[in-house]
Amino acid sequence: QVQLQESGPGLVKPSQTLSLTCTVSGGSVSSVGYYWTWIRQHPGKGLEWIGYIYYNGNTFYSPSLKSRVTISEDTSNNQFSLKLTSVTAADTAVYYCGSSHDNNWGGGYFDLWGRGTRVTVSS
Amino acid sequence: EIVMTQSPATLSVSPGERVTLSCRASQNVGSNLAWYQQKPGQAPRLLIYGASTRATGIPARFSGSASGTEFTLTITSLQSEDFAVYYCQQYKNWYTFGQGTKLEIK
């Protein structure tokens, strides 16, 4: 059974880069057809899709965050990562890693989620 | 961007009742719609995909339906564990979520 676990700093200073890692256990980031995804939730608010890295390394990002986001994978450690540059208080949120699959209507819905990690942007 | 609008924001209901949650898409998304349940401090859990197909392990009291750009999630005979926040999500054009409907105990 595949499980996901986020890790990274809980506090980031404004203008710096937020870096989070998602460790995949019980499966492989190279498994065919998977979309390894980052989603965030601002305090008391709804959910916002950030982007994903497909199992073959292709990446797709939310248009609103595209200029600041990089998602990459580390196959040797079975992880994928999120980098968000030039953060402001508006980037304070709980960040979830998740996954979808080609079988999920072409990567449409997310049936696996990590527990989330809270990141606060503050000096 | 496709905007998903959920209503109401909060719904107060009693255990055992039937409840219907609404979600409207700003443009046609076909059946590319999912529903999630989120409890405090937890990640969202997939309930419904394809507008009406229950995900693995989801009880039959949860059902989804669609009519044009209007989607509904119905929960019959509410159980105590069903009180949570519910989100809809479209995946027709990238991914956007509604703002959620909180189901609270009356």
PDB file of C-alpha atoms in Angstrom:
ATOM      1  CA  GLN A   1       0.000   0.000   0.000  1.00  0.00           C
ATOM      2  CA  VAL A   2       1.491   3.287  -1.134  1.00  0.00           C
ATOM      3  CA  GLN A   3       1.883   5.979   1.492  1.00  0.00           C
ATOM      4  CA  LEU A   4       3.104   9.542   1.253  1.00  0.00           C
ATOM      5  CA  GLN A   5       4.833  11.669   3.864  1.00  0.00           C
ATOM      6  CA  GLU A   6       5.723  15.344   3.591  1.00  0.00           C
ATOM      7  CA  SER A   7       8.757  16.846   5.273  1.00  0.00           C
ATOM      8  CA  GLY A   8      10.439  20.210   5.396  1.00  0.00           C
ATOM      9  CA  PRO A   9      10.791  23.418   7.391  1.00  0.00           C
ATOM     10  CA  GLY A  10       7.696  24.702   9.122  1.00  0.00           C
ATOM     11  CA  LEU A  11       8.890  28.294   9.016  1.00  0.00           C
ATOM     12  CA  VAL A  12      10.245  30.187   6.027  1.00  0.00           C
ATOM     13  CA  LYS A  13      11.249  33.828   5.855  1.00  0.00           C
ATOM     14  CA  PRO A  14       9.647  36.158   3.338  1.00  0.00           C
ATOM     15  CA  SER A  15      11.439  36.314  -0.023  1.00  0.00           C
ATOM     16  CA  GLN A  16      13.151  32.982   0.603  1.00  0.00           C
ATOM     17  CA  THR A  17      12.474  29.620  -1.022  1.00  0.00           C
ATOM     18  CA  LEU A  18      10.073  27.094   0.441  1.00  0.00           C
ATOM     19  CA  SER A  19      11.355  23.546  -0.018  1.00  0.00           C
ATOM     20  CA  LEU A  20       9.346  20.441   0.786  1.00  0.00           C
ATOM     21  CA  THR A  21       9.891  16.770   0.116  1.00  0.00           C
ATOM     22  CA  CYS A  22       7.398  13.946  -0.191  1.00  0.00           C
ATOM     23  CA  THR A  23       8.646  10.442   0.513  1.00  0.00           C
ATOM     24  CA  VAL A  24       6.854   7.612  -1.238  1.00  0.00           C
ATOM     25  CA  SER A  25       6.715   4.310   0.607  1.00  0.00           C
ATOM     26  CA  GLY A  26       5.194   1.061  -0.578  1.00  0.00           C
ATOM     27  CA  GLY A  27       5.625   2.135  -4.187  1.00  0.00           C
ATOM     28  CA  SER A  28       7.961   3.908  -6.586  1.00  0.00           C
ATOM     29  CA  VAL A  29       7.988   7.433  -7.984  1.00  0.00           C
ATOM     30  CA  SER A  30       8.935   5.774 -11.255  1.00  0.00           C
ATOM     31  CA  SER A  31       5.809   3.624 -11.345  1.00  0.00           C
ATOM     32  CA  VAL A  32       4.129   3.991 -14.713  1.00  0.00           C
ATOM     33  CA  GLY A  33       1.165   6.310 -14.928  1.00  0.00           C
ATOM     34  CA  TYR A  34       1.487   8.198 -11.656  1.00  0.00           C
ATOM     35  CA  TYR A  35       1.045  11.931 -11.193  1.00  0.00           C
ATOM     36  CA  TRP A  36       2.935  13.078  -8.120  1.00  0.00           C
ATOM     37  CA  THR A  37       1.168  16.176  -6.965  1.00  0.00           C
ATOM     38  CA  TRP A  38       1.388  19.112  -4.591  1.00  0.00           C
ATOM     39  CA  ILE A  39      -1.730  20.807  -3.248  1.00  0.00           C
ATOM     40  CA  ARG A  40      -1.985  23.461  -0.572  1.00  0.00           C
ATOM     41  CA  GLN A  41      -4.652  24.742   1.771  1.00  0.00           C
ATOM     42  CA  HIS A  42      -4.530  28.250   3.146  1.00  0.00           C
ATOM     43  CA  PRO A  43      -5.653  28.609   6.780  1.00  0.00           C
ATOM     44  CA  GLY A  44      -9.384  28.074   6.998  1.00  0.00           C
ATOM     45  CA  LYS A  45      -9.695  28.043   3.233  1.00  0.00           C
ATOM     46  CA  GLY A  46     -10.167  25.675   0.351  1.00  0.00           C
ATOM     47  CA  LEU A  47      -7.674  23.651  -1.636  1.00  0.00           C
ATOM     48  CA  GLU A  48      -5.339  24.892  -4.362  1.00  0.00           C
ATOM     49  CA  TRP A  49      -3.547  22.662  -6.848  1.00  0.00           C
ATOM     50  CA  ILE A  50       0.107  23.647  -7.230  1.00  0.00           C
ATOM     51  CA  GLY A  51       1.399  21.210  -9.802  1.00  0.00           C
ATOM     52  CA  TYR A  52       2.556  17.698 -10.522  1.00  0.00           C
ATOM     53  CA  ILE A  53       5.395  15.676 -11.893  1.00  0.00           C
ATOM     54  CA  TYR A  54       4.399  12.779 -14.080  1.00  0.00           C
ATOM     55  CA  TYR A  55       6.197   9.464 -13.614  1.00  0.00           C
ATOM     56  CA  ASN A  56       8.247  10.170 -16.753  1.00  0.00           C
ATOM     57  CA  GLY A  57       9.526  13.470 -15.365  1.00  0.00           C
ATOM     58  CA  ASN A  58       7.184  15.821 -17.188  1.00  0.00           C
ATOM     59  CA  THR A  59       5.946  18.655 -15.006  1.00  0.00           C
ATOM     60  CA  PHE A  60       2.835  20.822 -15.087  1.00  0.00           C
ATOM     61  CA  TYR A  61       2.149  23.776 -12.852  1.00  0.00           C
ATOM     62  CA  SER A  62      -0.747  25.979 -11.877  1.00  0.00           C
ATOM     63  CA  PRO A  63      -0.687  29.039 -14.146  1.00  0.00           C
ATOM     64  CA  SER A  64      -0.949  31.296 -11.112  1.00  0.00           C
ATOM     65  CA  LEU A  65       2.168  29.817  -9.493  1.00  0.00           C
ATOM     66  CA  LYS A  66       4.118  28.681 -12.531  1.00  0.00           C
ATOM     67  CA  SER A  67       6.741  31.425 -12.360  1.00  0.00           C
ATOM     68  CA  ARG A  68       7.753  30.440  -8.824  1.00  0.00           C
ATOM     69  CA  VAL A  69       7.283  26.659  -8.692  1.00  0.00           C
ATOM     70  CA  THR A  70       9.574  23.751  -9.437  1.00  0.00           C
ATOM     71  CA  ILE A  71       8.626  20.129  -8.800  1.00  0.00           C
ATOM     72  CA  SER A  72      11.303  17.505  -9.170  1.00  0.00           C
ATOM     73  CA  GLU A  73      11.854  13.865  -8.367  1.00  0.00           C
ATOM     74  CA  ASP A  74      14.653  11.939  -6.722  1.00  0.00           C
ATOM     75  CA  THR A  75      14.328   8.349  -7.851  1.00  0.00           C
ATOM     76  CA  SER A  76      17.259   7.159  -5.757  1.00  0.00           C
ATOM     77  CA  ASN A  77      15.455   8.219  -2.569  1.00  0.00           C
ATOM     78  CA  ASN A  78      11.961   7.596  -3.908  1.00  0.00           C
ATOM     79  CA  GLN A  79      10.928  11.175  -3.287  1.00  0.00           C
ATOM     80  CA  PHE A  80       9.540  14.140  -5.090  1.00  0.00           C
ATOM     81  CA  SER A  81       9.985  17.740  -4.054  1.00  0.00           C
ATOM     82  CA  LEU A  82       8.463  21.174  -4.222  1.00  0.00           C
ATOM     83  CA  LYS A  83      10.328  24.444  -4.414  1.00  0.00           C
ATOM     84  CA  LEU A  84       8.443  27.724  -4.232  1.00  0.00           C
ATOM     85  CA  THR A  85      10.544  30.845  -4.591  1.00  0.00           C
ATOM     86  CA  SER A  86      10.062  34.405  -3.352  1.00  0.00           C
ATOM     87  CA  VAL A  87       7.503  33.438  -0.738  1.00  0.00           C
ATOM     88  CA  THR A  88       5.250  35.893   1.042  1.00  0.00           C
ATOM     89  CA  ALA A  89       2.745  35.576   3.862  1.00  0.00           C
ATOM     90  CA  ALA A  90       0.195  34.566   1.232  1.00  0.00           C
ATOM     91  CA  ASP A  91       2.093  31.299   0.833  1.00  0.00           C
ATOM     92  CA  THR A  92       1.373  30.322   4.432  1.00  0.00           C
ATOM     93  CA  ALA A  93      -0.599  27.100   4.163  1.00  0.00           C
ATOM     94  CA  VAL A  94      -0.742  23.401   4.822  1.00  0.00           C
ATOM     95  CA  TYR A  95       1.029  21.689   1.946  1.00  0.00           C
ATOM     96  CA  TYR A  96      -0.098  18.233   0.890  1.00  0.00           C
ATOM     97  CA  CYS A  97       1.581  15.833  -1.430  1.00  0.00           C
ATOM     98  CA  GLY A  98      -0.728  13.505  -3.236  1.00  0.00           C
ATOM     99  CA  SER A  99      -1.022  11.318  -6.244  1.00  0.00           C
ATOM    100  CA  SER A 100      -3.238  10.449  -9.108  1.00  0.00           C
ATOM    101  CA  HIS A 101      -2.896   7.933 -11.897  1.00  0.00           C
ATOM    102  CA  ASP A 102      -3.660   7.534 -15.571  1.00  0.00           C
ATOM    103  CA  ASN A 103      -6.480   5.209 -14.503  1.00  0.00           C
ATOM    104  CA  ASN A 104      -8.045   8.060 -12.528  1.00  0.00           C
ATOM    105  CA  TRP A 105      -9.670   9.586 -15.576  1.00  0.00           C
ATOM    106  CA  GLY A 106      -6.265  10.542 -16.921  1.00  0.00           C
ATOM    107  CA  GLY A 107      -4.858  11.798 -13.667  1.00  0.00           C
ATOM    108  CA  GLY A 108      -7.952  13.725 -12.772  1.00  0.00           C
ATOM    109  CA  TYR A 109      -8.658  13.044  -9.139  1.00  0.00           C
ATOM    110  CA  PHE A 110      -6.462  12.410  -6.164  1.00  0.00           C
ATOM    111  CA  ASP A 111      -6.949   9.178  -4.302  1.00  0.00           C
ATOM    112  CA  LEU A 112      -3.833   9.266  -2.187  1.00  0.00           C
ATOM    113  CA  TRP A 113      -2.740  12.073   0.105  1.00  0.00           C
ATOM    114  CA  GLY A 114      -0.032  12.690   2.642  1.00  0.00           C
ATOM    115  CA  ARG A 115      -0.981  14.010   6.053  1.00  0.00           C
ATOM    116  CA  GLY A 116       0.122  17.511   5.156  1.00  0.00           C
ATOM    117  CA  THR A 117       2.739  19.819   6.590  1.00  0.00           C
ATOM    118  CA  ARG A 118       2.093  23.325   7.846  1.00  0.00           C
ATOM    119  CA  VAL A 119       4.359  26.045   6.500  1.00  0.00           C
ATOM    120  CA  THR A 120       4.337  29.553   7.885  1.00  0.00           C
ATOM    121  CA  VAL A 121       5.990  32.432   6.081  1.00  0.00           C
ATOM    122  CA  SER A 122       7.148  34.963   8.611  1.00  0.00           C
ATOM    123  CA  SER A 123      10.236  36.888   9.577  1.00  0.00           C
TER     124      SER A 123
ATOM    125  CA  GLU B   1      -9.898  29.125 -14.888  1.00  0.00           C
ATOM    126  CA  ILE B   2     -12.988  27.091 -14.055  1.00  0.00           C
ATOM    127  CA  VAL B   3     -14.541  28.361 -10.831  1.00  0.00           C
ATOM    128  CA  MET B   4     -16.323  25.895  -8.596  1.00  0.00           C
ATOM    129  CA  THR B   5     -18.989  27.358  -6.317  1.00  0.00           C
ATOM    130  CA  GLN B   6     -20.327  25.341  -3.412  1.00  0.00           C
ATOM    131  CA  SER B   7     -23.442  26.052  -1.430  1.00  0.00           C
ATOM    132  CA  PRO B   8     -24.257  26.495   1.295  1.00  0.00           C
ATOM    133  CA  ALA B   9     -21.059  27.326   3.156  1.00  0.00           C
ATOM    134  CA  THR B  10     -22.386  25.672   6.287  1.00  0.00           C
ATOM    135  CA  LEU B  11     -25.204  23.211   6.779  1.00  0.00           C
ATOM    136  CA  SER B  12     -26.599  22.289  10.203  1.00  0.00           C
ATOM    137  CA  VAL B  13     -28.243  18.906  10.239  1.00  0.00           C
ATOM    138  CA  SER B  14     -29.140  16.194  12.692  1.00  0.00           C
ATOM    139  CA  PRO B  15     -27.779  12.655  12.659  1.00  0.00           C
ATOM    140  CA  GLY B  16     -30.007  10.339  10.685  1.00  0.00           C
ATOM    141  CA  GLU B  17     -31.149  13.051   8.293  1.00  0.00           C
ATOM    142  CA  ARG B  18     -30.587  13.162   4.563  1.00  0.00           C
ATOM    143  CA  VAL B  19     -28.543  16.048   3.201  1.00  0.00           C
ATOM    144  CA  THR B  20     -27.726  17.399  -0.241  1.00  0.00           C
ATOM    145  CA  LEU B  21     -24.651  19.511  -0.963  1.00  0.00           C
ATOM    146  CA  SER B  22     -24.365  21.560  -4.129  1.00  0.00           C
ATOM    147  CA  CYS B  23     -21.495  22.471  -6.406  1.00  0.00           C
ATOM    148  CA  ARG B  24     -21.720  24.565  -9.560  1.00  0.00           C
ATOM    149  CA  ALA B  25     -19.071  24.855 -12.254  1.00  0.00           C
ATOM    150  CA  SER B  26     -18.564  28.134 -14.107  1.00  0.00           C
ATOM    151  CA  GLN B  27     -18.366  26.227 -17.384  1.00  0.00           C
ATOM    152  CA  ASN B  28     -18.960  22.750 -18.695  1.00  0.00           C
ATOM    153  CA  VAL B  29     -16.812  20.135 -16.994  1.00  0.00           C
ATOM    154  CA  GLY B  30     -18.769  17.105 -18.184  1.00  0.00           C
ATOM    155  CA  SER B  31     -18.497  14.402 -15.544  1.00  0.00           C
ATOM    156  CA  ASN B  32     -14.949  15.378 -14.592  1.00  0.00           C
ATOM    157  CA  LEU B  33     -15.879  16.036 -11.004  1.00  0.00           C
ATOM    158  CA  ALA B  34     -14.803  14.589  -7.685  1.00  0.00           C
ATOM    159  CA  TRP B  35     -15.977  15.032  -4.111  1.00  0.00           C
ATOM    160  CA  TYR B  36     -13.762  14.881  -1.045  1.00  0.00           C
ATOM    161  CA  GLN B  37     -14.404  14.773   2.680  1.00  0.00           C
ATOM    162  CA  GLN B  38     -12.027  16.496   5.076  1.00  0.00           C
ATOM    163  CA  LYS B  39     -12.062  16.218   8.843  1.00  0.00           C
ATOM    164  CA  PRO B  40     -10.120  18.605  11.131  1.00  0.00           C
ATOM    165  CA  GLY B  41      -6.401  17.995  11.014  1.00  0.00           C
ATOM    166  CA  GLN B  42      -6.695  15.392   8.278  1.00  0.00           C
ATOM    167  CA  ALA B  43      -6.047  15.250   4.588  1.00  0.00           C
ATOM    168  CA  PRO B  44      -9.007  15.173   2.216  1.00  0.00           C
ATOM    169  CA  ARG B  45     -10.430  11.748   1.401  1.00  0.00           C
ATOM    170  CA  LEU B  46     -11.780  10.923  -2.014  1.00  0.00           C
ATOM    171  CA  LEU B  47     -15.477  10.051  -1.921  1.00  0.00           C
ATOM    172  CA  ILE B  48     -16.790  10.308  -5.478  1.00  0.00           C
ATOM    173  CA  TYR B  49     -15.231  10.596  -8.931  1.00  0.00           C
ATOM    174  CA  GLY B  50     -16.733  10.832 -12.365  1.00  0.00           C
ATOM    175  CA  ALA B  51     -19.509  12.833 -10.681  1.00  0.00           C
ATOM    176  CA  SER B  52     -21.278   9.682  -9.467  1.00  0.00           C
ATOM    177  CA  THR B  53     -18.883   6.785  -8.881  1.00  0.00           C
ATOM    178  CA  ARG B  54     -18.054   5.986  -5.298  1.00  0.00           C
ATOM    179  CA  ALA B  55     -14.394   5.516  -4.507  1.00  0.00           C
ATOM    180  CA  THR B  56     -13.160   2.288  -2.994  1.00  0.00           C
ATOM    181  CA  GLY B  57     -14.476   1.714   0.506  1.00  0.00           C
ATOM    182  CA  ILE B  58     -16.963   4.588   0.504  1.00  0.00           C
ATOM    183  CA  PRO B  59     -20.326   3.651   2.046  1.00  0.00           C
ATOM    184  CA  ALA B  60     -23.400   3.476  -0.141  1.00  0.00           C
ATOM    185  CA  ARG B  61     -25.053   6.321   1.783  1.00  0.00           C
ATOM    186  CA  PHE B  62     -22.841   8.677  -0.236  1.00  0.00           C
ATOM    187  CA  SER B  63     -24.008   9.353  -3.778  1.00  0.00           C
ATOM    188  CA  GLY B  64     -23.248  11.912  -6.440  1.00  0.00           C
ATOM    189  CA  SER B  65     -25.209  13.218  -9.375  1.00  0.00           C
ATOM    190  CA  ALA B  66     -24.918  15.809 -12.105  1.00  0.00           C
ATOM    191  CA  SER B  67     -27.150  17.980 -14.235  1.00  0.00           C
ATOM    192  CA  GLY B  68     -25.297  20.210 -16.664  1.00  0.00           C
ATOM    193  CA  THR B  69     -22.918  22.297 -14.600  1.00  0.00           C
ATOM    194  CA  GLU B  70     -24.697  21.528 -11.327  1.00  0.00           C
ATOM    195  CA  PHE B  71     -23.451  18.711  -9.152  1.00  0.00           C
ATOM    196  CA  THR B  72     -24.826  17.295  -5.939  1.00  0.00           C
ATOM    197  CA  LEU B  73     -23.506  15.089  -3.204  1.00  0.00           C
ATOM    198  CA  THR B  74     -26.194  13.356  -1.206  1.00  0.00           C
ATOM    199  CA  ILE B  75     -25.665  11.668   2.106  1.00  0.00           C
ATOM    200  CA  THR B  76     -28.545   9.613   3.379  1.00  0.00           C
ATOM    201  CA  SER B  77     -28.951   8.824   7.058  1.00  0.00           C
ATOM    202  CA  LEU B  78     -26.104  10.985   8.363  1.00  0.00           C
ATOM    203  CA  GLN B  79     -23.728   9.264  10.737  1.00  0.00           C
ATOM    204  CA  SER B  80     -21.681  11.050  13.391  1.00  0.00           C
ATOM    205  CA  GLU B  81     -18.505  10.454  11.384  1.00  0.00           C
ATOM    206  CA  ASP B  82     -19.961  12.301   8.378  1.00  0.00           C
ATOM    207  CA  PHE B  83     -19.766  15.717  10.009  1.00  0.00           C
ATOM    208  CA  ALA B  84     -16.873  17.299   8.138  1.00  0.00           C
ATOM    209  CA  VAL B  85     -16.089  19.686   5.314  1.00  0.00           C
ATOM    210  CA  TYR B  86     -16.866  18.568   1.775  1.00  0.00           C
ATOM    211  CA  TYR B  87     -15.101  19.829  -1.338  1.00  0.00           C
ATOM    212  CA  CYS B  88     -15.873  19.389  -4.992  1.00  0.00           C
ATOM    213  CA  GLN B  89     -13.079  19.423  -7.580  1.00  0.00           C
ATOM    214  CA  GLN B  90     -13.160  19.618 -11.359  1.00  0.00           C
ATOM    215  CA  TYR B  91     -10.529  18.007 -13.538  1.00  0.00           C
ATOM    216  CA  LYS B  92     -11.798  18.963 -16.956  1.00  0.00           C
ATOM    217  CA  ASN B  93      -9.334  21.825 -17.305  1.00  0.00           C
ATOM    218  CA  TRP B  94      -6.470  21.488 -14.865  1.00  0.00           C
ATOM    219  CA  TYR B  95      -7.758  21.272 -11.322  1.00  0.00           C
ATOM    220  CA  THR B  96      -9.845  23.611  -9.216  1.00  0.00           C
ATOM    221  CA  PHE B  97     -11.692  23.057  -5.983  1.00  0.00           C
ATOM    222  CA  GLY B  98     -14.773  24.590  -4.481  1.00  0.00           C
ATOM    223  CA  GLN B  99     -14.535  26.498  -1.225  1.00  0.00           C
ATOM    224  CA  GLY B 100     -16.210  23.736   0.718  1.00  0.00           C
ATOM    225  CA  THR B 101     -19.408  23.068   2.615  1.00  0.00           C
ATOM    226  CA  LYS B 102     -19.130  22.448   6.331  1.00  0.00           C
ATOM    227  CA  LEU B 103     -21.580  19.924   7.678  1.00  0.00           C
ATOM    228  CA  GLU B 104     -22.185  20.559  11.344  1.00  0.00           C
ATOM    229  CA  ILE B 105     -24.339  18.910  13.956  1.00  0.00           C
ATOM    230  CA  LYS B 106     -27.615  20.664  14.657  1.00  0.00           C
TER     231      LYS B 106
END
